[in-house]
Every structure is written in C-alpha cells, then in structure tokens.
CSV table of C-alpha atoms in Angstrom, one decimal:
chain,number,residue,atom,x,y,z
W,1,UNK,CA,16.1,-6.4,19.8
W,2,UNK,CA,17.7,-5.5,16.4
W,3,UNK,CA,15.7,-6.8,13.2
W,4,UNK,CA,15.3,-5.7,9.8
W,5,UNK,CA,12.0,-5.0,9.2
W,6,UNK,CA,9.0,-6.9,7.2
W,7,UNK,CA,9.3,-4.0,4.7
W,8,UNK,CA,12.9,-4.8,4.4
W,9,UNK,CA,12.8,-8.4,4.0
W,10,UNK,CA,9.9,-7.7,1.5
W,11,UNK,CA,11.7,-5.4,-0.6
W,12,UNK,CA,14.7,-8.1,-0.8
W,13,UNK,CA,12.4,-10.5,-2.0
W,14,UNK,CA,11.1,-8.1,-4.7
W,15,UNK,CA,14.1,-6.7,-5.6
W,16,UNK,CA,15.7,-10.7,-5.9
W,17,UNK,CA,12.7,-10.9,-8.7
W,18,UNK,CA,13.1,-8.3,-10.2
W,19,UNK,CA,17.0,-9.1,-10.8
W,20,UNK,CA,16.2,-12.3,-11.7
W,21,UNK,CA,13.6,-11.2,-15.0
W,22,UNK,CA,14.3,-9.9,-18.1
W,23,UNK,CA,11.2,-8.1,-18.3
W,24,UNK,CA,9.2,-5.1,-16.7
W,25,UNK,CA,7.1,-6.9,-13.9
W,26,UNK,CA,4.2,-4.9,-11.8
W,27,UNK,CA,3.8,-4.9,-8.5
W,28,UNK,CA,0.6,-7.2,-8.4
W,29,UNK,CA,2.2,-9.7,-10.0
W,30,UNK,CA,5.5,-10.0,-8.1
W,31,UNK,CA,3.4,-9.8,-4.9
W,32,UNK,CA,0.9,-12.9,-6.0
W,33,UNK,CA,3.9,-14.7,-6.5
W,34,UNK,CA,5.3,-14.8,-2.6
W,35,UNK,CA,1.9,-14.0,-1.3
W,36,UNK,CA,2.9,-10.9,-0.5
W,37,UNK,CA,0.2,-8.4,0.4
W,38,UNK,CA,0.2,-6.1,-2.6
W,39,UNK,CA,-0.6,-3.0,-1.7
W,40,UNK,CA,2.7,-3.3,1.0
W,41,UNK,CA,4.2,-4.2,-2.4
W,42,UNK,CA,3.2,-1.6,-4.6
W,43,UNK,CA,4.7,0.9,-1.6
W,44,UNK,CA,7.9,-1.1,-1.5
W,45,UNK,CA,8.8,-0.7,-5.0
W,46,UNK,CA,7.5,3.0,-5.5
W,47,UNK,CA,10.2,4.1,-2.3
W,48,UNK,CA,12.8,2.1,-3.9
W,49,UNK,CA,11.9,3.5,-7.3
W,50,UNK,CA,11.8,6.9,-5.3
W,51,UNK,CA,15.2,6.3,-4.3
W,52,UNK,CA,16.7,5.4,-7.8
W,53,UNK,CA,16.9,1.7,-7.2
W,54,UNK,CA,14.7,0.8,-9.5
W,55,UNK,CA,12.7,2.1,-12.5
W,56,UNK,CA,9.2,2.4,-13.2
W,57,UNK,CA,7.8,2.1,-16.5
W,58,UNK,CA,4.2,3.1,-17.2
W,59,UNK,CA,2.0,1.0,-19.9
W,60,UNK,CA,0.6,-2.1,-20.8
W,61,UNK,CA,4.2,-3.5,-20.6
W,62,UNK,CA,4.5,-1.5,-17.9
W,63,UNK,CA,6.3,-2.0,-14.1
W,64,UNK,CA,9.4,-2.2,-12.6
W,65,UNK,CA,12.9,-2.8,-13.5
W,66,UNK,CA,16.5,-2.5,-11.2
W,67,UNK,CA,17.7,0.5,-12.5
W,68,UNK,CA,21.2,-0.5,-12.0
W,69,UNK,CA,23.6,-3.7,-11.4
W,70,UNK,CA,22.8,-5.2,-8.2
W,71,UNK,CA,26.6,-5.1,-7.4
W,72,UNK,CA,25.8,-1.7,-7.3
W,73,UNK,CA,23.4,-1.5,-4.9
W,74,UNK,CA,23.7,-1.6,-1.1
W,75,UNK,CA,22.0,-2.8,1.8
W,76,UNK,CA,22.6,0.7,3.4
W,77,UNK,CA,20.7,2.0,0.3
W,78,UNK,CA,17.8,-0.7,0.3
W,79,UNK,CA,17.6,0.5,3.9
W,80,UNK,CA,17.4,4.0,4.0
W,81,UNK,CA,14.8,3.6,1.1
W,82,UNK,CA,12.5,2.0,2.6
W,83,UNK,CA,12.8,2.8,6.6
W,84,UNK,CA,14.4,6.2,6.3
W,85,UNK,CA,18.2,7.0,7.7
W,86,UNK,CA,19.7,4.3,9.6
W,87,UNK,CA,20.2,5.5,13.4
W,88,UNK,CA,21.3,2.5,16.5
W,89,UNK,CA,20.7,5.4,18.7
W,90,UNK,CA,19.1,8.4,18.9
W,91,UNK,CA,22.3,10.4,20.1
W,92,UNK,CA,24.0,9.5,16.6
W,93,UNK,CA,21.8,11.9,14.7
W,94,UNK,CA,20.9,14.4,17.9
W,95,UNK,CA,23.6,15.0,20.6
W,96,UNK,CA,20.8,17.4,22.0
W,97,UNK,CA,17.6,14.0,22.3
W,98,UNK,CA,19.7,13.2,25.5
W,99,UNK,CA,19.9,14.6,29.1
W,100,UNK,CA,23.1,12.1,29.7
W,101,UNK,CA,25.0,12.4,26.3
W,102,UNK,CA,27.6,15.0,27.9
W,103,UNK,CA,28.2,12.7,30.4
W,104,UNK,CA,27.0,9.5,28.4
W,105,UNK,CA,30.1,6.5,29.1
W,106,UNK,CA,28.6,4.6,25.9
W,107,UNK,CA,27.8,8.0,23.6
W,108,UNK,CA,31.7,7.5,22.2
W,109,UNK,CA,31.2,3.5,21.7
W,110,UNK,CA,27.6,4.0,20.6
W,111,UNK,CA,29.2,6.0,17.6
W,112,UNK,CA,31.6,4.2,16.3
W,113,UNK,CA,29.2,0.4,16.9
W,114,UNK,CA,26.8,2.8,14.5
W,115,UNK,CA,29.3,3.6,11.9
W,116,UNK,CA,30.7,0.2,11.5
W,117,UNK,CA,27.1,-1.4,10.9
W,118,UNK,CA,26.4,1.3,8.6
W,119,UNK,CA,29.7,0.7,7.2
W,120,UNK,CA,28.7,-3.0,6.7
W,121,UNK,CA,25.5,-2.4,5.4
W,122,UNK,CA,26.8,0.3,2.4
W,123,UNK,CA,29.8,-2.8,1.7
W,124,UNK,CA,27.4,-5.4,1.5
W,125,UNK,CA,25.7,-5.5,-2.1
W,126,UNK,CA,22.3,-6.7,-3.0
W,127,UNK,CA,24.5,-8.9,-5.6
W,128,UNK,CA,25.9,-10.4,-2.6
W,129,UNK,CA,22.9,-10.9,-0.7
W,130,UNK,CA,21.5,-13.2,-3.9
W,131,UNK,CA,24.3,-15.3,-3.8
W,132,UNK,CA,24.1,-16.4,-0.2
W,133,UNK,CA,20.9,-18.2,-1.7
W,134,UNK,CA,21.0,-21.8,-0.3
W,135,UNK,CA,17.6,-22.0,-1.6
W,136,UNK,CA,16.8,-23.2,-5.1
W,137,UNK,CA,14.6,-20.6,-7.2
W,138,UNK,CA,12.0,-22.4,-9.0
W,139,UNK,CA,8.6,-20.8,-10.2
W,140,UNK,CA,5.7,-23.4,-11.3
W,141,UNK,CA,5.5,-23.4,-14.9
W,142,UNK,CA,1.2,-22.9,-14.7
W,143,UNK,CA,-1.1,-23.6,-11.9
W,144,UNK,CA,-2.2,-27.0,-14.1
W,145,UNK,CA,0.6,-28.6,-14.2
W,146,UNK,CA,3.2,-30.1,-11.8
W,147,UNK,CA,6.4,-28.3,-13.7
W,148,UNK,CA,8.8,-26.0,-12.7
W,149,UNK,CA,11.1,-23.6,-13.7
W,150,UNK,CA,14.4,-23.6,-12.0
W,151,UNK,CA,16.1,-20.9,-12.0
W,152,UNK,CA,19.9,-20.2,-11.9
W,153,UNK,CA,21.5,-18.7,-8.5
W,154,UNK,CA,21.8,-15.2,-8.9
C-alpha cells in the first residue's frame, strides 16, 4: 500500500507550527506540544533545515524558523527531505534493478503514473496543505487554566 510516512506526517505538523509563530521555536518544544517523540523531532527539522526549508538559529532564542513562504514550498520538497528521492518503482530510477524491464508491459505506464504524482506533489504547496485545515488550531493558554488560544486558519 501507498502511505506517506510517520516522518512525513510529523514534519507537516512541525512545519504547520512553525508557519503559524512569529518566533524561533526549538524542537523540544514543538514536539511536547503534539506529543511527538522529540528526538524523531529534532531529526525532522534538522533534514528539513538540511534541505533549506527551514532555518536554524543557535542561542538562548534559538530554533527553527521556515526559511521561506510556505507557498513556496512543496510537498515534493518536504518529501524528498525527509525520505530521500521519491521512486513508485524501482525501474524509474534503474532500468538495470529489473530482469523484466526490456520486456516489462507496465515499465512505460509505471513512468509516466510516477511523473504525474511527482508532478502533483512539487504543485501542491505546504500553503495549500494548511488551508485544507477543517480543524480549528487552538493551543491552551497554561496547563492551569481552561483557556485557549485559537488560532487563525493558515
């Protein structure tokens, strides 16, 4: 079966945080938030730092930060960050992995069913993504109280 991975649904909730602050937040404390184990975390947002989709800022005000609009940053890209290059099927990235793919009667299909999800993936923005929220986003105001923060749709 076809399914994004738990480190991909992860780093969509981090990165939905992280566009929804205004400030530098560190990995612990975007991971205690969704009770998200936070080492897992930490390694999220260092290979999406890796790959340029977000900043990392050292310090007591330290953490991470979208480096750029999230209109201007794909699936595709969240993807490949964090699972490596997207392949359906073996044979898109190695003819040779196959004993069948000269003769192969779904090597031609397989090809172009790969390039339009990965054409999907690169035209669907994280921007888009957060506003497909039917969720509200609220955050409790302190542990004490019964308050909450709500918080606009993205």
């Amino acid at each position: 079966m076809m399914r994004l991975s738990k480190k991909i649904d992860y780093g969509l909730i981090l990165l939905r945080d992280l566009c929804l602050g205004q400030e530098a937040m560190s990995a612990r404390e975007i991971a205690a938030k969704y009770r998200l184990p936070a080492p897992m975390a930490a390694n999220i947002l260092k290979a999406l730092a890796s790959a340029g989709i977000l900043a990392s800022h050292r310090g007591a005000q330290g953490g991470y930060v979208l480096s750029r609009h999230p209109g201007r940053v794909s699936l595709a890209e969240i993807v490949e960050a964090l699972e490596g290059p997207f392949t359906l099927v073996d044979c898109v990235s190695d003819d040779a992995c196959c004993q069948f793919s000269p003769v192969c009667p779904t090597h031609d299909p397989m090809q172009v069913v790969h390039r339009r999800f990965k054409e999907f993936m690169a035209g669907l923005s994280l921007e888009e993504i957060l506003a497909m929220a039917s969720r509200p986003i609220a955050f409790k105001v302190s542990p004490d109280e019964n308050a909450y923060l709500f918080l606009k749709k993205f």
